[in-house]
Tab-separated table of C-alpha atoms and ligand atoms in Angstrom:
chain	number	residue	atom	x	y	z
Y	168	UNK	CA	-53.052	67.833	0.927
Y	169	UNK	CA	-52.773	68.316	4.886
Y	170	UNK	CA	-54.080	64.919	6.919
Y	171	UNK	CA	-57.186	65.821	8.692
Y	172	UNK	CA	-56.230	66.508	12.644
Y	173	UNK	CA	-57.882	63.784	15.343
Y	174	UNK	CA	-60.666	63.409	16.653
Y	175	UNK	CA	-60.112	63.947	19.972
Y	176	UNK	CA	-61.990	61.382	22.720
Y	177	UNK	CA	-62.077	61.541	26.668
Y	178	UNK	CA	-62.838	58.308	28.219
Y	179	UNK	CA	-63.850	58.856	32.131
Y	180	UNK	CA	-64.038	54.772	33.884
Y	181	UNK	CA	-60.903	54.014	31.005
Y	182	UNK	CA	-60.195	51.780	33.047
Y	183	UNK	CA	-63.343	49.456	33.384
Y	184	UNK	CA	-64.874	46.707	31.262
Y	185	UNK	CA	-66.848	49.245	28.904
Y	186	UNK	CA	-63.988	51.366	28.727
Y	187	UNK	CA	-60.996	49.624	27.404
Y	188	UNK	CA	-63.072	48.428	24.495
Y	189	UNK	CA	-64.801	51.384	23.601
Y	190	UNK	CA	-60.643	53.255	24.041
Y	191	UNK	CA	-59.204	50.021	21.127
Y	192	UNK	CA	-62.400	50.775	19.173
Y	193	UNK	CA	-61.998	54.327	18.766
Y	194	UNK	CA	-57.911	54.614	18.604
Y	195	UNK	CA	-59.603	51.855	15.319
Y	196	UNK	CA	-61.439	54.766	14.090
Y	197	UNK	CA	-58.390	56.843	14.207
Y	198	UNK	CA	-59.126	59.291	17.757
Y	199	UNK	CA	-56.959	60.498	19.260
Y	200	UNK	CA	-57.788	59.065	23.018
Y	201	UNK	CA	-57.392	60.703	26.765
Y	202	UNK	CA	-58.703	59.017	29.408
Y	203	UNK	CA	-59.321	59.834	32.715
Y	204	UNK	CA	-58.040	57.173	35.730
Y	205	UNK	CA	-57.360	57.580	39.307
Y	206	UNK	CA	-53.742	58.898	40.232
Y	207	UNK	CA	-53.113	55.501	41.931
Y	208	UNK	CA	-53.797	53.830	38.733
Y	209	UNK	CA	-50.757	55.493	37.817
Y	210	UNK	CA	-47.998	54.669	40.367
Y	211	UNK	CA	-50.159	50.793	40.523
Y	212	UNK	CA	-50.792	50.317	36.252
Y	213	UNK	CA	-49.471	46.829	36.563
Y	214	UNK	CA	-52.393	45.730	38.680
Y	215	UNK	CA	-55.185	48.956	38.201
Y	216	UNK	CA	-54.740	48.941	34.327
Y	217	UNK	CA	-54.453	44.934	32.957
Y	218	UNK	CA	-57.780	45.878	30.619
Y	219	UNK	CA	-55.670	48.550	28.979
Y	220	UNK	CA	-52.457	46.370	28.418
Y	221	UNK	CA	-52.401	46.252	24.408
Y	222	UNK	CA	-52.864	50.159	24.079
Y	223	UNK	CA	-50.801	51.497	26.839
Y	224	UNK	CA	-48.818	53.581	24.749
Y	225	UNK	CA	-50.770	55.089	22.048
Y	226	UNK	CA	-53.717	56.224	24.757
Y	227	UNK	CA	-53.000	59.842	26.702
Y	228	UNK	CA	-53.656	59.203	30.830
Y	229	UNK	CA	-54.740	61.780	33.673
Y	230	UNK	CA	-54.684	61.823	36.604
Y	231	UNK	CA	-58.495	62.979	38.080
Y	232	UNK	CA	-60.940	62.393	40.924
Y	233	UNK	CA	-64.596	62.394	40.432
Y	234	UNK	CA	-65.038	63.973	44.023
Y	235	UNK	CA	-63.579	67.013	42.573
Y	236	UNK	CA	-64.385	69.592	40.106
Y	237	UNK	CA	-61.059	70.594	40.358
Y	238	UNK	CA	-59.558	68.165	38.964
Y	239	UNK	CA	-62.381	67.598	36.125
Y	240	UNK	CA	-61.374	70.689	34.896
Y	241	UNK	CA	-58.071	70.706	34.849
Y	242	UNK	CA	-58.134	67.253	32.689
Y	243	UNK	CA	-60.964	68.638	30.769
Y	244	UNK	CA	-59.211	71.819	29.854
Y	245	UNK	CA	-56.012	69.780	28.594
Y	246	UNK	CA	-57.729	67.007	26.642
Y	247	UNK	CA	-59.660	70.011	24.875
Y	248	UNK	CA	-61.905	66.767	23.647
Y	249	UNK	CA	-64.239	66.279	20.613
Y	250	UNK	CA	-66.247	63.643	22.087
Y	251	UNK	CA	-66.530	62.605	26.071
Y	252	UNK	CA	-68.040	59.662	26.926
Y	253	UNK	CA	-68.708	58.932	30.960
Y	254	UNK	CA	-68.408	55.550	32.146
Y	255	UNK	CA	-66.654	55.991	35.488
Y	256	UNK	CA	-68.790	54.639	38.413
Y	257	UNK	CA	-69.133	53.011	41.245
Y	258	UNK	CA	-71.300	50.579	39.057
Y	259	UNK	CA	-71.443	47.185	41.806
Y	260	UNK	CA	-74.815	47.573	42.762
Y	261	UNK	CA	-74.713	45.281	45.461
Y	262	UNK	CA	-71.592	47.370	46.957
Y	263	UNK	CA	-74.558	50.143	46.870
Y	264	UNK	CA	-76.188	48.342	49.660
Y	265	UNK	CA	-73.292	48.441	51.481
Y	266	UNK	CA	-71.941	52.008	51.250
Y	267	UNK	CA	-74.858	54.573	49.942
Y	268	UNK	CA	-73.103	57.446	50.680
Y	269	UNK	CA	-70.143	57.342	48.453
Y	270	UNK	CA	-72.070	55.399	45.390
Y	271	UNK	CA	-73.857	58.619	45.179
Y	272	UNK	CA	-71.407	61.308	45.710
Y	273	UNK	CA	-68.964	59.152	43.207
Y	274	UNK	CA	-71.945	58.748	40.715
Y	275	UNK	CA	-74.172	61.926	40.859
Y	276	UNK	CA	-71.643	64.731	41.658
Y	277	UNK	CA	-69.316	62.653	39.311
Y	278	UNK	CA	-71.466	63.189	36.479
Y	279	UNK	CA	-71.912	66.618	37.578
Y	280	UNK	CA	-68.345	67.277	37.409
Y	281	UNK	CA	-68.041	66.415	33.841
Y	282	UNK	CA	-70.880	68.065	32.378
Y	283	UNK	CA	-70.337	71.253	33.550
Y	284	UNK	CA	-66.654	71.180	33.273
Y	285	UNK	CA	-67.563	70.019	29.608
Y	286	UNK	CA	-70.042	72.581	29.294
Y	287	UNK	CA	-67.955	75.067	30.610
Y	288	UNK	CA	-64.121	74.388	28.909
Y	289	UNK	CA	-65.789	73.163	25.422
Y	290	UNK	CA	-68.931	73.192	25.275
Y	291	UNK	CA	-69.984	71.828	21.251
Y	292	UNK	CA	-67.977	68.953	22.726
Y	293	UNK	CA	-70.821	65.707	22.392
Y	294	UNK	CA	-70.991	64.149	25.759
Y	295	UNK	CA	-72.224	60.394	26.194
Y	296	UNK	CA	-73.631	59.148	29.634
Y	297	UNK	CA	-74.096	55.795	30.780
Y	298	UNK	CA	-77.416	55.131	31.927
Y	299	UNK	CA	-77.907	51.879	32.787
Y	300	UNK	CA	-81.588	49.625	33.187
Y	301	UNK	CA	-80.991	48.998	36.493
Y	302	UNK	CA	-83.275	52.406	36.436
Y	303	UNK	CA	-86.107	50.693	35.226
Y	304	UNK	CA	-85.623	48.508	38.192
Y	305	UNK	CA	-88.826	47.161	39.529
Y	306	UNK	CA	-90.129	47.614	35.521
Y	307	UNK	CA	-93.946	47.967	35.016
Y	308	UNK	CA	-93.667	47.211	31.490
Y	309	UNK	CA	-92.427	43.935	29.368
Y	310	UNK	CA	-90.310	44.891	27.997
Y	311	UNK	CA	-88.595	48.668	28.924
Y	312	UNK	CA	-88.086	50.702	26.252
Y	313	UNK	CA	-86.918	54.628	26.226
Y	314	UNK	CA	-90.859	55.233	27.836
Y	315	UNK	CA	-90.553	52.785	30.483
Y	316	UNK	CA	-90.944	54.893	33.939
Y	317	UNK	CA	-88.288	54.462	36.513
Y	318	UNK	CA	-88.752	52.498	39.263
Y	319	UNK	CA	-84.963	52.377	40.962
Y	320	UNK	CA	-84.250	49.643	43.784
Y	321	UNK	CA	-81.065	50.920	44.954
Y	322	UNK	CA	-78.701	54.154	45.589
Y	323	UNK	CA	-76.825	52.701	42.221
Y	324	UNK	CA	-79.910	52.883	40.709
Y	325	UNK	CA	-80.678	55.817	42.039
Y	326	UNK	CA	-77.856	58.027	41.368
Y	327	UNK	CA	-78.053	56.607	37.447
Y	328	UNK	CA	-81.386	57.847	37.533
Y	329	UNK	CA	-79.786	61.192	39.193
Y	330	UNK	CA	-77.530	61.105	35.909
Y	331	UNK	CA	-79.980	60.962	33.279
Y	332	UNK	CA	-82.004	63.479	34.229
Y	333	UNK	CA	-78.629	65.650	34.696
Y	334	UNK	CA	-77.419	64.981	30.917
Y	335	UNK	CA	-80.825	65.628	29.624
Y	336	UNK	CA	-81.128	69.058	31.825
Y	337	UNK	CA	-77.601	70.136	30.159
Y	338	UNK	CA	-79.242	69.397	27.149
Y	339	UNK	CA	-81.759	71.047	27.621
Y	340	UNK	CA	-80.649	73.944	29.133
Y	341	UNK	CA	-77.811	74.687	27.993
Y	342	UNK	CA	-78.110	73.236	24.322
Y	343	UNK	CA	-75.792	70.897	25.015
Y	344	UNK	CA	-75.008	67.692	22.161
Y	345	UNK	CA	-75.631	65.117	25.371
Y	346	UNK	CA	-77.263	61.444	25.111
Y	347	UNK	CA	-77.552	58.874	27.786
Y	348	UNK	CA	-77.465	55.365	26.900
Y	349	UNK	CA	-79.745	52.681	29.486
Y	350	UNK	CA	-77.084	49.521	28.188
Y	351	UNK	CA	-78.521	46.739	29.701
Y	352	UNK	CA	-76.266	43.887	31.372
Y	353	UNK	CA	-73.454	43.346	29.282
Y	354	UNK	CA	-70.686	40.567	30.110
Y	355	UNK	CA	-67.085	39.712	28.346
Y	356	UNK	CA	-64.131	38.192	29.171
Y	357	UNK	CA	-62.991	41.940	30.858
Y	358	UNK	CA	-66.368	41.839	33.692
Y	359	UNK	CA	-65.343	42.208	36.535
Y	360	UNK	CA	-65.325	39.104	39.055
Y	361	UNK	CA	-68.088	40.610	41.635
Y	362	UNK	CA	-70.363	40.359	38.754
Y	363	UNK	CA	-72.511	36.875	38.465
Y	364	UNK	CA	-71.755	36.323	34.745
Y	365	UNK	CA	-67.528	36.180	35.495
Y	366	UNK	CA	-68.201	34.612	39.184
Y	367	UNK	CA	-69.709	31.646	37.757
Y	368	UNK	CA	-67.323	31.149	34.412
Y	369	UNK	CA	-64.354	32.391	36.842
Y	370	UNK	CA	-65.603	29.794	39.652
Y	371	UNK	CA	-66.552	26.905	36.331
Y	372	UNK	CA	-62.217	27.349	35.698
Y	373	UNK	CA	-61.270	26.972	39.337
Y	374	UNK	CA	-63.492	24.237	39.862
Y	375	UNK	CA	-62.200	22.575	36.530
Y	376	UNK	CA	-58.266	23.399	37.266
Y	377	UNK	CA	-59.195	21.784	41.148
Y	378	UNK	CA	-58.726	24.756	43.357
Y	379	UNK	CA	-62.297	25.221	43.994
Y	380	UNK	CA	-65.159	22.266	44.890
Y	381	UNK	CA	-68.266	24.767	44.846
Y	382	UNK	CA	-69.411	28.174	43.798
Y	383	UNK	CA	-72.287	30.366	46.676
Y	384	UNK	CA	-75.150	32.306	44.803
Y	385	UNK	CA	-77.041	34.336	45.522
Y	386	UNK	CA	-80.638	34.241	43.398
Y	387	UNK	CA	-80.843	32.451	40.548
Y	388	UNK	CA	-84.011	33.062	39.188
Y	389	UNK	CA	-83.701	37.166	38.428
Y	390	UNK	CA	-83.385	37.439	35.216
Y	391	UNK	CA	-81.278	38.926	32.651
Y	392	UNK	CA	-81.024	41.201	29.470
Y	393	UNK	CA	-77.247	40.375	28.553
Y	394	UNK	CA	-75.394	41.055	25.496
Y	395	UNK	CA	-71.114	41.620	24.881
Y	396	UNK	CA	-69.861	44.782	25.602
Y	397	UNK	CA	-67.808	44.736	22.770
Y	398	UNK	CA	-70.546	45.451	20.714
Y	399	UNK	CA	-72.477	47.480	23.464
Y	400	UNK	CA	-69.335	50.682	22.929
Y	401	UNK	CA	-69.924	50.898	19.382
Y	402	UNK	CA	-73.895	51.916	20.507
Y	403	UNK	CA	-72.546	54.322	22.527
Y	404	UNK	CA	-69.950	55.658	19.510
Y	405	UNK	CA	-73.183	55.370	17.136
Y	406	UNK	CA	-75.240	58.129	19.539
Y	407	UNK	CA	-72.784	60.459	19.524
Y	408	UNK	CA	-72.314	59.904	15.951
Y	409	UNK	CA	-76.477	61.929	14.685
Y	410	UNK	CA	-76.767	65.384	14.244
Y	411	UNK	CA	-79.261	65.082	17.128
Y	412	UNK	CA	-78.167	64.516	21.092
Y	413	UNK	CA	-80.759	61.095	22.382
Y	414	UNK	CA	-81.322	58.436	24.747
Y	415	UNK	CA	-81.237	55.159	23.767
Y	416	UNK	CA	-82.154	52.104	24.868
Y	417	UNK	CA	-79.251	49.420	23.454
Y	418	UNK	CA	-80.457	45.842	24.272
Y	419	UNK	CA	-80.627	41.799	23.599
Y	420	UNK	CA	-83.979	41.264	23.578
Y	421	UNK	CA	-83.703	38.087	25.332
Y	422	UNK	CA	-83.485	37.636	28.854
Y	423	UNK	CA	-82.468	34.217	30.562
Y	424	UNK	CA	-82.386	33.798	34.321
Y	425	UNK	CA	-78.790	33.329	36.297
Y	426	UNK	CA	-79.754	29.620	37.339
Y	427	UNK	CA	-79.394	29.923	32.932
Y	428	UNK	CA	-76.082	31.285	32.923
Y	429	UNK	CA	-74.732	28.546	35.575
Y	430	UNK	CA	-76.496	25.849	33.723
Y	431	UNK	CA	-74.695	26.536	30.729
Y	432	UNK	CA	-71.586	27.579	31.647
Y	433	UNK	CA	-70.844	24.405	33.691
Y	434	UNK	CA	-72.486	22.039	30.435
Y	435	UNK	CA	-69.552	23.749	28.366
Y	436	UNK	CA	-67.269	22.639	30.870
Y	437	UNK	CA	-68.950	18.734	31.379
Y	438	UNK	CA	-69.663	19.434	34.354
Y	439	UNK	CA	-73.775	19.662	35.744
Y	440	UNK	CA	-74.063	22.877	37.797
Y	441	UNK	CA	-76.704	21.575	39.904
Y	442	UNK	CA	-73.071	19.341	41.708
Y	443	UNK	CA	-71.512	22.631	42.517
Y	444	UNK	CA	-73.640	25.645	43.479
Y	445	UNK	CA	-74.443	25.673	46.836
Y	446	UNK	CA	-77.488	28.372	47.083
Y	447	UNK	CA	-76.565	31.476	50.042
Y	448	UNK	CA	-78.741	33.632	51.277
Y	449	UNK	CA	-76.746	36.687	52.136
Y	450	UNK	CA	-75.932	36.655	48.153
Y	451	UNK	CA	-79.541	38.313	48.252
Y	452	UNK	CA	-80.425	41.646	48.165
Y	453	UNK	CA	-81.992	43.831	50.229
Y	454	UNK	CA	-84.475	44.668	46.931
Y	455	UNK	CA	-83.614	43.207	44.007
Y	456	UNK	CA	-84.551	43.433	40.348
Y	457	UNK	CA	-86.545	40.473	39.646
Y	458	UNK	CA	-86.814	41.040	35.369
Y	459	UNK	CA	-85.259	43.140	32.487
Y	460	UNK	CA	-85.473	42.274	29.277
Y	461	UNK	CA	-84.897	46.055	26.481
Y	462	UNK	CA	-86.753	46.394	23.945
Y	463	UNK	CA	-83.746	48.150	21.338
Y	464	UNK	CA	-85.982	49.043	17.962
Y	465	UNK	CA	-85.405	52.998	18.651
Y	466	UNK	CA	-81.651	52.314	18.702
Y	467	UNK	CA	-81.847	49.730	15.683
Y	468	UNK	CA	-84.216	52.157	13.558
Y	469	UNK	CA	-81.629	55.090	14.241
Y	470	UNK	CA	-78.915	54.336	14.685
Y	471	UNK	CA	-78.596	50.972	13.057
Y	472	UNK	CA	-77.684	49.085	15.948
Y	473	UNK	CA	-78.554	45.518	16.924
Y	474	UNK	CA	-76.677	43.047	18.560
Y	475	UNK	CA	-74.958	39.779	16.515
Y	476	UNK	CA	-73.844	37.636	19.833
Y	477	UNK	CA	-76.163	35.839	21.351
Y	478	UNK	CA	-76.548	34.560	25.120
Y	479	UNK	CA	-74.716	30.711	24.209
Y	480	UNK	CA	-71.743	32.285	22.337
Y	481	UNK	CA	-70.899	34.612	25.466
Y	482	UNK	CA	-71.505	32.061	27.930
Y	483	UNK	CA	-68.710	29.865	25.741
Y	484	UNK	CA	-66.122	32.451	24.431
Y	485	UNK	CA	-65.918	33.533	28.871
Y	486	UNK	CA	-66.023	30.010	30.606
Y	487	UNK	CA	-62.976	29.412	27.191
Y	488	UNK	CA	-60.948	32.601	28.694
Y	489	UNK	CA	-61.292	31.730	32.827
Y	490	UNK	CA	-60.728	28.280	31.725
Y	491	UNK	CA	-57.235	28.694	29.339
Y	492	UNK	CA	-56.380	31.720	32.174
Y	493	UNK	CA	-56.652	29.075	34.798
Y	494	UNK	CA	-54.808	26.565	32.812
Y	495	UNK	CA	-57.594	24.413	31.908
Y	496	UNK	CA	-58.641	22.960	28.709
Y	497	UNK	CA	-63.058	23.036	28.300
Y	498	UNK	CA	-63.226	21.577	25.615
Y	499	UNK	CA	-61.919	18.427	26.353
Y	500	UNK	CA	-64.398	17.744	29.323
Y	501	UNK	CA	-67.142	19.620	26.933
Y	502	UNK	CA	-70.603	18.038	27.091
Y	503	UNK	CA	-72.861	19.078	23.992
Y	504	UNK	CA	-73.366	22.612	24.971
I	52	NAP	P1	-66.463	48.833	35.455
I	52	NAP	O1	-65.577	47.631	34.892
I	52	NAP	O2	-66.807	49.027	36.987
I	52	NAP	O3	-65.997	50.231	35.407
I	52	NAP	C1	-65.763	50.785	36.226
I	52	NAP	C2	-64.908	52.120	35.476
I	52	NAP	O4	-65.104	53.185	36.661
I	52	NAP	C3	-63.667	51.985	36.063
I	52	NAP	O5	-62.997	52.422	35.108
I	52	NAP	C4	-63.383	52.578	37.619
I	52	NAP	O6	-61.809	52.756	37.775
I	52	NAP	C5	-64.428	53.985	37.260
I	52	NAP	N1	-64.846	54.626	39.259
I	52	NAP	C6	-65.371	53.582	39.457
I	52	NAP	N2	-65.457	54.748	40.576
I	52	NAP	C7	-64.561	55.725	40.558
I	52	NAP	C8	-63.973	56.835	41.273
I	52	NAP	N3	-64.164	56.792	42.028
I	52	NAP	N4	-63.115	57.443	40.588
I	52	NAP	C9	-62.966	57.695	39.636
I	52	NAP	N5	-62.927	55.804	38.675
I	52	NAP	C10	-63.885	55.293	39.233
I	52	NAP	O7	-67.723	49.043	35.115
I	52	NAP	P2	-68.757	48.791	33.554
I	52	NAP	O8	-69.181	47.463	33.071
I	52	NAP	O9	-67.433	48.801	32.474
I	52	NAP	O10	-69.662	50.037	33.005
I	52	NAP	C11	-69.372	50.903	32.421
I	52	NAP	C12	-70.795	52.751	33.067
I	52	NAP	O11	-71.339	51.794	32.502
I	52	NAP	C13	-70.360	52.932	34.213
I	52	NAP	O12	-70.868	53.590	35.006
I	52	NAP	C14	-71.569	51.138	34.754
I	52	NAP	O13	-71.949	52.031	35.798
I	52	NAP	C15	-72.784	51.333	33.538
I	52	NAP	N6	-73.110	50.914	32.491
I	52	NAP	C16	-72.705	48.867	33.109
I	52	NAP	C17	-74.404	48.401	32.680
I	52	NAP	C18	-72.718	46.605	32.171
I	52	NAP	O14	-73.923	45.907	32.249
I	52	NAP	N7	-71.277	46.700	32.100
I	52	NAP	C19	-74.660	48.139	31.861
I	52	NAP	C20	-75.551	49.623	32.339
I	52	NAP	C21	-74.632	50.592	32.803
I	52	NAP	P3	-60.707	52.418	39.079
I	52	NAP	O15	-60.069	50.916	37.736
I	52	NAP	O16	-59.732	53.267	39.472
I	52	NAP	O17	-61.775	51.178	39.092
I	53	GDD	N1	-72.907	39.449	41.545
I	53	GDD	C1	-73.883	39.113	42.558
I	53	GDD	N2	-72.778	37.608	42.686
I	53	GDD	N3	-74.741	38.164	41.708
I	53	GDD	C2	-75.459	36.975	41.882
I	53	GDD	C3	-75.023	36.287	42.622
I	53	GDD	C4	-74.736	36.848	43.128
I	53	GDD	O1	-73.587	35.448	44.087
I	53	GDD	N4	-76.575	35.835	42.678
I	53	GDD	C5	-77.456	35.741	42.214
I	53	GDD	N5	-77.231	37.306	41.683
I	53	GDD	C6	-78.183	38.300	40.930
I	53	GDD	C7	-78.298	39.552	41.251
I	53	GDD	O2	-79.180	39.260	42.431
I	53	GDD	C8	-78.387	39.680	40.455
I	53	GDD	O3	-80.114	40.101	40.075
I	53	GDD	C9	-78.064	38.883	39.081
I	53	GDD	O4	-77.537	37.991	39.170
I	53	GDD	C10	-76.938	40.504	37.993
I	53	GDD	O5	-76.479	40.442	39.332
I	53	GDD	P1	-74.727	41.400	38.699
I	53	GDD	O6	-74.102	40.770	37.960
I	53	GDD	O7	-73.855	41.465	40.316
I	53	GDD	O8	-75.652	42.684	37.666
I	53	GDD	P2	-76.640	43.982	38.072
I	53	GDD	O9	-77.542	43.222	36.908
I	53	GDD	O10	-76.924	44.003	39.534
I	53	GDD	O11	-75.898	45.129	37.628
I	53	GDD	C11	-75.371	45.450	36.125
I	53	GDD	O12	-76.024	45.719	35.287
I	53	GDD	C12	-76.620	46.743	35.297
I	53	GDD	C13	-77.522	46.547	33.908
I	53	GDD	O13	-78.538	45.913	34.308
I	53	GDD	C14	-73.708	45.973	36.398
I	53	GDD	O14	-72.732	46.233	35.441
I	53	GDD	C15	-74.619	47.707	36.720
I	53	GDD	O15	-73.351	48.509	37.019
I	53	GDD	C16	-75.037	47.688	35.603
I	53	GDD	O16	-76.107	48.954	35.320
């Protein structure tokens, strides 16, 4: 009896929140996991590869730049993946207003380069594109489904619409098994500190530890459909296991305001957010996406995917993790939250 050779997966953006969870998930499934990283990450692993700490010795990292087709081509030729998950992107919406040009360049060209390299080298490789609910932007309907029209409100959103259309076009023009996930916001203790959920939960921990007295936030009334990243990466994998490529919304079907996230986070630590949160008009965006709420019924029916981790459990996990890291114990302070 010969063992089946392992399926090879290539992940761009493997150092990020989703990339690290996906790599762990695929390793558990027996995949040989390859990741695309920036050259500086390999030179400075202690700072830039922290989310991969538990699995560094079990994955193969390749240096390449999203700005260079030649480097992406070389990695795809080396890894010869059966499945390719394209997660790398300038993913912070707010920053896309400060640097529109690099956001568009990295996000659109990077997607195009990877699609073209896969088509040219391993055309049977299955491809996943990390689309976003930001593509709906000023959404015309609630909840948003795969059929809701796109109305992006930032160059980030525009770059994701372009990536989505490139992925669809490679599927239709070249017969590639290329799918897009339209993922709504998903968070975890591995979320970047610049995003509002992690800014809040790490802020709570800093306040409890006595290192900070306030937390400055922008639009508290924005509403998001927040799920847990660990569950969302499973949706990505399920999309690539289908006979036919397609596009899917992944969401919880529940929306909450930023204010509510802050209220719950502070309450979990026994604090009242109103004593600490300072509204800061400088943190408002030039164009805001006020409300996102996803309908993931297609993913439920076709992929058998649905979320299990709810809003309150997500908040608690993130506050607890940040408090542990700050050396404080939230439950000592906790009220009934
Ligand atoms: P993240 O934590 O910000 O990770 C982004 C990844 O992209 C990192 O590995 C980063 O590498 C890499 N990257 C960024 N710019 C790059 C460049 N110019 N060249 C090479 N690599 C670059 O994002 P995430 O939350 O895991 O999200 C993964 C993907 O899903 C992104 O495409 C994001 O836009 C999309 N998405 C996310 C959500 C969400 O709520 N999390 C929802 C919908 C869609 P470094 O570590 O070197 O910076
Ligand atoms: N970051 C941040 N910082 N956001 C704030 C703040 C603040 O101090 N105060 C209020 N907000 C509001 C933002 O205006 C926005 O309406 C909401 O909080 C969420 O902001 P982010 O957490 O930065 O996420 P995002 O929704 O803009 O984008 C995330 O989700 C998208 C999917 O909908 C990112 O992960 C994107 O990459 C992803 O595509």
